[in-house]
Coordinates of C-alpha atoms in Angstrom, one line a residue:
X586 CA 96.0 87.8 100.4
X587 CA 94.5 88.7 97.2
X588 CA 93.4 92.3 98.6
X589 CA 97.0 92.5 100.1
X590 CA 98.7 92.1 96.5
X591 CA 96.4 94.5 94.9
X592 CA 96.9 97.2 97.2
X593 CA 100.5 96.7 97.2
X594 CA 100.9 96.7 93.2
X595 CA 98.4 99.9 93.7
X596 CA 101.0 101.6 96.1
X597 CA 104.0 100.7 93.9
X598 CA 103.1 102.8 91.0
X599 CA 100.5 105.4 92.4
X600 CA 103.0 106.6 95.1
X601 CA 106.5 106.2 93.4
X602 CA 107.5 109.6 92.7
X603 CA 105.1 112.0 94.9
X604 CA 106.6 110.4 98.0
X605 CA 110.3 109.8 98.9
X606 CA 111.1 106.3 98.0
X607 CA 107.4 105.9 97.3
X608 CA 108.0 102.5 95.2
X609 CA 109.5 100.8 98.5
X610 CA 106.1 100.7 100.4
X611 CA 104.5 98.3 97.8
X612 CA 107.5 96.2 96.9
X613 CA 108.4 96.1 100.8
X614 CA 104.8 94.8 101.1
X615 CA 105.1 91.9 98.4
X616 CA 108.5 90.9 99.9
X617 CA 107.2 90.7 103.4
X618 CA 103.9 88.9 102.0
X619 CA 106.0 86.4 100.2
X620 CA 107.9 85.1 103.5
X621 CA 104.6 84.3 104.7
X622 CA 103.7 82.2 101.6
X623 CA 107.3 80.4 101.5
X624 CA 106.4 79.5 105.1
X625 CA 102.9 78.3 104.5
X626 CA 103.5 76.3 100.9
X627 CA 106.7 74.7 100.4
X628 CA 108.2 74.2 96.7
X629 CA 107.1 73.4 94.3
X630 CA 104.9 76.6 93.3
X631 CA 103.7 75.2 89.8
X632 CA 106.1 76.9 88.1
X633 CA 106.2 76.8 84.0
X634 CA 109.3 76.8 82.2
X635 CA 109.0 80.8 81.5
X636 CA 108.6 81.7 84.9
X637 CA 111.8 79.6 85.9
X638 CA 113.7 81.5 83.0
X639 CA 112.6 84.6 84.4
X640 CA 113.8 83.5 87.9
X641 CA 117.3 82.6 86.6
X642 CA 117.8 85.6 85.1
X643 CA 117.1 87.7 88.1
X644 CA 119.3 84.9 90.0
X645 CA 122.2 85.2 87.5
X646 CA 122.3 89.1 87.7
X647 CA 122.5 88.8 91.5
X648 CA 125.2 86.1 91.5
X649 CA 127.3 87.8 89.0
X650 CA 127.1 91.4 90.8
X651 CA 127.7 89.7 94.3
X652 CA 130.7 87.6 92.7
X653 CA 132.2 90.9 91.3
X654 CA 132.0 93.1 94.6
X655 CA 133.7 90.1 96.4
X656 CA 136.5 89.7 93.7
X657 CA 137.1 93.5 94.2
X658 CA 136.5 94.1 98.0
X659 CA 133.6 96.2 97.5
X660 CA 132.0 98.0 100.7
X661 CA 128.6 96.6 101.8
X662 CA 126.5 99.2 100.4
X663 CA 127.5 97.8 97.1
X664 CA 125.8 94.8 97.9
X665 CA 122.3 96.6 98.0
X666 CA 121.1 97.1 94.9
X667 CA 122.1 93.5 93.4
X668 CA 120.2 92.2 96.4
X669 CA 116.6 94.1 95.3
X670 CA 116.8 91.7 92.1
X671 CA 116.9 88.5 94.5
X672 CA 114.2 89.9 96.6
X673 CA 112.1 90.2 93.5
X674 CA 112.1 86.5 93.1
X675 CA 109.8 85.7 96.0
X676 CA 107.5 88.9 95.1
X677 CA 106.9 87.0 92.0
X678 CA 105.9 83.7 93.7
X679 CA 103.6 85.6 95.8
X680 CA 102.2 87.5 92.7
X681 CA 101.7 84.3 90.7
X682 CA 100.0 82.4 93.6
X683 CA 97.9 85.7 94.7
X684 CA 97.3 87.7 91.4
X685 CA 96.6 91.6 92.1
X686 CA 93.1 92.5 90.5
X687 CA 94.0 94.1 87.0
X688 CA 91.9 97.4 88.1
X689 CA 94.5 97.8 91.0
X690 CA 97.5 97.4 88.3
X691 CA 96.2 100.1 86.1
X692 CA 94.7 102.6 88.5
X693 CA 98.0 102.8 90.4
X694 CA 99.6 103.3 87.1
X695 CA 97.5 106.1 86.2
X696 CA 97.5 108.2 89.5
X697 CA 101.2 107.4 89.4
X698 CA 101.7 108.9 86.2
X699 CA 99.0 111.8 87.2
X700 CA 101.0 112.5 90.2
X701 CA 104.4 112.7 88.9
X702 CA 103.0 115.4 86.0
X703 CA 101.3 117.6 88.6
X704 CA 104.5 117.2 90.8
X705 CA 106.7 118.0 88.1
X706 CA 104.6 121.0 86.8
X707 CA 104.2 122.4 90.3
X708 CA 108.1 122.6 90.8
X709 CA 108.8 123.8 87.5
X710 CA 106.0 126.7 87.2
X711 CA 105.6 127.4 91.0
X712 CA 108.5 126.1 92.7
X713 CA 110.9 127.9 89.9
X714 CA 112.9 124.7 89.5
X715 CA 114.4 124.8 86.0
X716 CA 115.1 120.8 86.1
X717 CA 112.4 119.4 88.3
X718 CA 113.4 116.2 90.2
X719 CA 110.6 115.7 92.8
X720 CA 112.1 113.8 95.8
X721 CA 115.0 112.4 93.7
X722 CA 117.1 114.2 91.0
X723 CA 115.9 115.0 87.3
X724 CA 117.2 112.4 85.2
X725 CA 115.8 109.6 87.8
X726 CA 112.6 111.4 88.0
X727 CA 112.3 111.9 84.1
X728 CA 112.9 108.1 83.5
X729 CA 110.3 107.0 85.9
X730 CA 107.8 109.4 85.0
X731 CA 108.7 108.6 81.5
X732 CA 107.9 104.8 82.2
X733 CA 104.5 105.6 83.9
X734 CA 103.4 107.6 80.9
X735 CA 104.2 104.8 78.6
X736 CA 102.7 102.0 80.8
X737 CA 99.6 104.2 81.1
X738 CA 99.6 104.2 77.2
X739 CA 99.9 100.5 77.0
X740 CA 96.7 100.6 79.2
X741 CA 94.5 102.4 76.7
X742 CA 93.3 99.0 75.2
X743 CA 92.5 97.5 78.5
X744 CA 90.4 100.5 79.1
X745 CA 88.2 99.6 76.0
X746 CA 86.6 96.6 77.2
X747 CA 86.0 97.7 80.7
X748 CA 82.0 98.1 82.1
X749 CA 83.1 102.1 82.8
X750 CA 85.1 102.6 79.7
X751 CA 84.9 106.4 79.7
X752 CA 86.2 106.9 83.0
X753 CA 89.3 104.1 82.5
X754 CA 90.2 105.7 79.3
X755 CA 90.2 109.4 80.8
X756 CA 92.5 108.1 83.8
X757 CA 94.7 106.5 81.8
X758 CA 94.9 109.1 79.1
X759 CA 95.6 111.6 81.8
X760 CA 98.4 109.5 83.3
X761 CA 99.9 108.8 80.3
X762 CA 99.9 112.5 79.1
X763 CA 101.0 113.8 82.6
X764 CA 103.8 111.1 83.0
X765 CA 105.4 111.9 79.4
X766 CA 105.0 115.9 80.2
X767 CA 106.2 115.2 83.6
X768 CA 109.2 113.6 82.2
X769 CA 110.0 116.3 79.3
X770 CA 109.8 118.9 82.3
X771 CA 112.9 117.7 83.9
X772 CA 114.7 118.5 80.9
X773 CA 116.5 115.1 81.2
X774 CA 117.1 114.1 77.3
X775 CA 118.5 110.5 77.9
X776 CA 114.8 109.9 79.1
X777 CA 113.2 110.7 76.0
X778 CA 115.5 108.5 73.6
X779 CA 113.2 105.6 73.9
X780 CA 110.2 107.4 73.3
X781 CA 109.7 107.5 69.4
X782 CA 110.8 103.4 69.4
X783 CA 107.9 103.1 72.0
X784 CA 105.4 104.7 69.8
X785 CA 106.2 103.0 66.8
X786 CA 106.2 99.7 68.9
X787 CA 103.0 100.5 70.0
X788 CA 101.6 101.7 66.7
X789 CA 102.4 98.5 64.9
X790 CA 101.2 96.4 67.6
X791 CA 97.7 97.8 67.3
X792 CA 97.6 98.4 63.6
X793 CA 94.4 96.7 62.3
X794 CA 92.8 96.5 65.7
X795 CA 89.1 97.5 66.4
X796 CA 89.9 100.3 69.0
X797 CA 92.7 101.8 66.5
X798 CA 90.8 105.1 65.9
X799 CA 90.7 105.8 69.9
X800 CA 94.4 104.1 70.4
X801 CA 95.8 106.8 67.7
X802 CA 93.7 109.5 68.8
X803 CA 95.8 109.1 72.1
X804 CA 99.0 109.2 70.3
X805 CA 97.8 112.0 68.4
X806 CA 97.0 114.2 71.7
X807 CA 100.3 113.1 73.0
X808 CA 102.0 114.6 70.0
X809 CA 100.0 117.7 70.1
X810 CA 101.1 118.1 73.9
X811 CA 104.8 117.6 72.5
X812 CA 104.4 120.1 69.7
X813 CA 103.0 122.8 72.4
X814 CA 105.7 122.2 74.7
X815 CA 108.5 122.6 72.0
X816 CA 106.6 125.9 71.2
X817 CA 106.5 127.4 74.7
X818 CA 109.9 128.5 75.4
X819 CA 109.4 127.9 79.3
X820 CA 109.1 124.6 79.0
X821 CA 113.1 124.2 78.2
X822 CA 112.3 121.5 75.6
X823 CA 113.4 123.2 72.4
X824 CA 116.4 124.9 74.5
X825 CA 117.7 121.3 76.0
X826 CA 117.4 119.6 72.3
X827 CA 119.1 122.4 70.7
X828 CA 121.8 122.4 73.5
X829 CA 122.5 119.0 73.2
X830 CA 123.6 119.1 69.5
X831 CA 125.5 122.4 70.3
X832 CA 127.4 120.4 73.2
X833 CA 128.0 117.4 71.0
X834 CA 129.7 119.7 68.3
X835 CA 131.7 121.6 70.6
X836 CA 133.2 118.2 72.4
X837 CA 133.7 116.7 68.7
X838 CA 135.4 119.9 67.2
X839 CA 137.2 121.5 70.3
X840 CA 137.5 118.5 72.7
X841 CA 135.2 120.8 75.2
X842 CA 134.1 118.5 78.5
X843 CA 132.7 121.0 80.4
X844 CA 129.3 120.6 79.3
X845 CA 126.6 117.9 80.1
X846 CA 127.0 116.2 76.9
X847 CA 130.7 117.0 76.6
X848 CA 131.2 115.2 79.9
X849 CA 129.4 112.2 79.0
X850 CA 131.3 111.7 75.8
X851 CA 134.5 112.0 77.6
X852 CA 133.6 109.7 80.3
X853 CA 132.9 107.3 77.4
X854 CA 136.1 107.5 75.9
X855 CA 137.9 107.4 79.5
X856 CA 135.9 104.1 80.1
X857 CA 137.1 102.5 76.9
X858 CA 140.7 103.6 77.4
X859 CA 140.6 101.8 80.7
X860 CA 139.4 98.3 79.1
X861 CA 142.7 96.9 78.0
X862 CA 143.7 94.3 80.6
X863 CA 140.2 94.4 82.3
X864 CA 138.1 92.5 80.0
X865 CA 137.4 89.6 82.3
X866 CA 136.5 90.8 85.7
X867 CA 136.8 94.8 85.3
X868 CA 137.9 97.2 87.7
X869 CA 135.3 97.3 90.3
X870 CA 133.4 100.3 91.3
X871 CA 136.5 101.9 93.1
X872 CA 139.1 100.5 90.7
X873 CA 137.2 102.6 88.2
X874 CA 137.0 105.7 90.1
X875 CA 140.9 105.4 90.8
X876 CA 141.5 104.7 87.2
X877 CA 139.7 107.9 85.8
X878 CA 141.3 109.8 88.6
X879 CA 144.6 108.6 87.1
X880 CA 143.6 109.5 83.5
X881 CA 142.7 113.1 84.9
X882 CA 146.3 113.3 86.7
X883 CA 148.1 112.3 83.6
X884 CA 146.2 114.6 81.7
X885 CA 144.7 111.8 79.5
X886 CA 141.1 112.8 80.5
X887 CA 139.3 116.0 81.2
X888 CA 138.7 116.9 85.0
X889 CA 135.1 117.5 84.7
X890 CA 134.4 113.3 84.9
X891 CA 136.0 112.8 87.9
X892 CA 133.5 113.8 89.8
X893 CA 131.0 110.8 88.4
X894 CA 130.9 107.6 90.0
X895 CA 129.7 105.5 86.7
X896 CA 130.1 106.2 83.2
X897 CA 126.8 107.4 82.0
X898 CA 126.0 104.4 79.7
X899 CA 124.8 101.2 81.3
X900 CA 126.7 98.8 79.3
X901 CA 130.0 100.5 79.0
X902 CA 129.8 101.1 82.9
X903 CA 129.4 97.5 83.7
X904 CA 131.9 96.2 81.4
X905 CA 134.5 98.7 82.8
X906 CA 133.4 97.8 86.5
X907 CA 132.3 94.1 86.4
X908 CA 134.2 93.1 83.2
X909 CA 132.5 90.8 80.2
X910 CA 130.3 88.8 82.9
X911 CA 128.9 91.9 84.1
X912 CA 128.0 93.1 80.7
X913 CA 126.3 89.8 79.7
X914 CA 124.7 89.8 83.0
X915 CA 122.9 93.5 82.3
X916 CA 122.3 92.5 78.4
X917 CA 120.6 88.9 79.9
X918 CA 118.7 91.1 82.5
X919 CA 117.4 93.3 79.7
X920 CA 117.2 91.0 76.8
X921 CA 115.3 87.8 78.3
X922 CA 112.5 89.8 79.7
X923 CA 112.2 91.4 76.4
X924 CA 112.1 87.9 74.6
X925 CA 109.6 86.7 77.1
X926 CA 107.0 89.6 76.8
X927 CA 107.6 90.1 73.0
X928 CA 106.6 86.2 72.1
X929 CA 103.1 87.1 73.8
X930 CA 102.4 89.9 71.5
X931 CA 100.1 88.1 69.1
X932 CA 98.4 86.1 72.0
X933 CA 94.7 85.2 71.1
X934 CA 93.8 87.2 74.5
X935 CA 93.7 90.8 74.5
X936 CA 94.6 91.6 78.4
X937 CA 97.6 89.2 77.8
X938 CA 98.6 91.3 74.8
X939 CA 98.2 94.4 77.0
X940 CA 100.5 92.9 79.6
X941 CA 103.0 91.7 77.0
X942 CA 103.0 95.2 75.4
X943 CA 103.6 97.0 78.9
X944 CA 106.6 94.6 79.6
X945 CA 108.0 95.1 76.0
X946 CA 108.1 98.9 76.4
X947 CA 109.5 99.1 79.9
X948 CA 112.5 96.9 78.6
X949 CA 112.7 99.3 75.5
X950 CA 112.7 102.0 77.8
X951 CA 115.4 100.7 79.9
X952 CA 117.3 99.7 77.1
X953 CA 117.1 103.4 76.0
X954 CA 117.9 104.9 79.3
X955 CA 121.0 102.8 79.9
X956 CA 122.2 105.0 76.6
X957 CA 123.1 108.0 78.6
X958 CA 122.5 106.9 82.4
X959 CA 123.7 103.9 84.2
X960 CA 120.2 103.5 85.9
X961 CA 120.8 100.4 87.5
X962 CA 123.4 101.9 90.0
X963 CA 120.4 103.8 91.3
X964 CA 117.7 102.4 93.9
X965 CA 114.9 103.9 92.3
X966 CA 116.2 102.3 88.9
X967 CA 116.9 98.7 90.3
X968 CA 113.3 98.9 92.1
X969 CA 111.3 100.0 89.2
X970 CA 112.4 97.5 86.7
X971 CA 112.9 94.5 89.1
X972 CA 109.6 94.8 90.7
X973 CA 107.7 96.1 87.6
X974 CA 108.9 93.5 85.8
X975 CA 107.8 90.6 88.0
X976 CA 104.2 92.3 88.4
X977 CA 103.6 92.5 84.5
X978 CA 105.0 88.8 84.2
X979 CA 102.7 87.8 87.2
X980 CA 99.9 89.6 85.7
X981 CA 100.5 88.4 82.0
X982 CA 100.9 84.7 83.3
X983 CA 97.5 84.9 85.5
X984 CA 95.5 86.3 82.1
X985 CA 97.0 83.3 80.2
X986 CA 95.6 80.8 83.1
X987 CA 92.5 82.6 82.7
X988 CA 92.0 82.4 79.1
X989 CA 92.6 78.7 78.8
X990 CA 90.5 77.8 81.9

């Protein structure tokens, strides 16, 4: 079973973006494997308080989402995304019982980042796509590619302690650069918001460590690559950034909502306008869509917002659709794992700190994505967060047990 979980964890990241819904294979293996575990080993599973806390948060998010769907008579398809968080719970139990090999986890991330970068580069330079999106769309591709790159960055410290240090440093460094470059090439500006914060946390975490020279070298290499992309017109990085500033200014000055940034700002304004009288239970998804359409019909909102199925802000979208319980559930889903991982950033064991940093930056990235995108309304956003969280937590807990053995 250890080989099974290692293969599943490897595949989860390695083919996440290069195969359509590639992350589903590894996640599906974990869920199916957990069924065998539950059949063979009845509870209790030797869980600790922190494990139960994470499980409770996943279950609460599922329960709040299901309750809101029932209240608003949502169609069956709206139950799919919340169910993924529930399925992550037995996957966590399996991973705690049969922890995957660290090499499977880190190599999967490295290959996933490299694959994402190469796929995006090919679509951009060979396929002629101005905003590569792989087998999904540019925003979601950019977010996930960014996550893979950032997590590879966290693995550089782990690489320094391996027998084949040069090999692991090279492939994780390549995964970091390719994953981040793949995200930048998509032109998904919302994917870039959390990167400065992640880099600051990374540098603060490793300040004073013996491997700081190499780790800082990795950050410098990324900054050089970023500067090169900024200066190359074909990358679109500089143009997309300048366009965002122009569109925001145009909306603020003239109310122009016929641009990407303008439409987002208009959706946020419309979302706030729909809140009075619906703070507690929200509108539901269809109610929110109908409410937007009514605002457009009345001339109180621009027509450009009507086609969107969410408000392009995770927190406002949850509040408008599911009320205050929905917003609190989203915040708990992010902040509780953030607390769990962050409290181990100063653990005496190096590997524990690596997983803690990776978990922290995963959540920070999602918190940033949520500012301009309701990522949890998309299947790939849900799957990457739910299953990467339990994979990282299981790895951390396993290493903690070994550290005290």
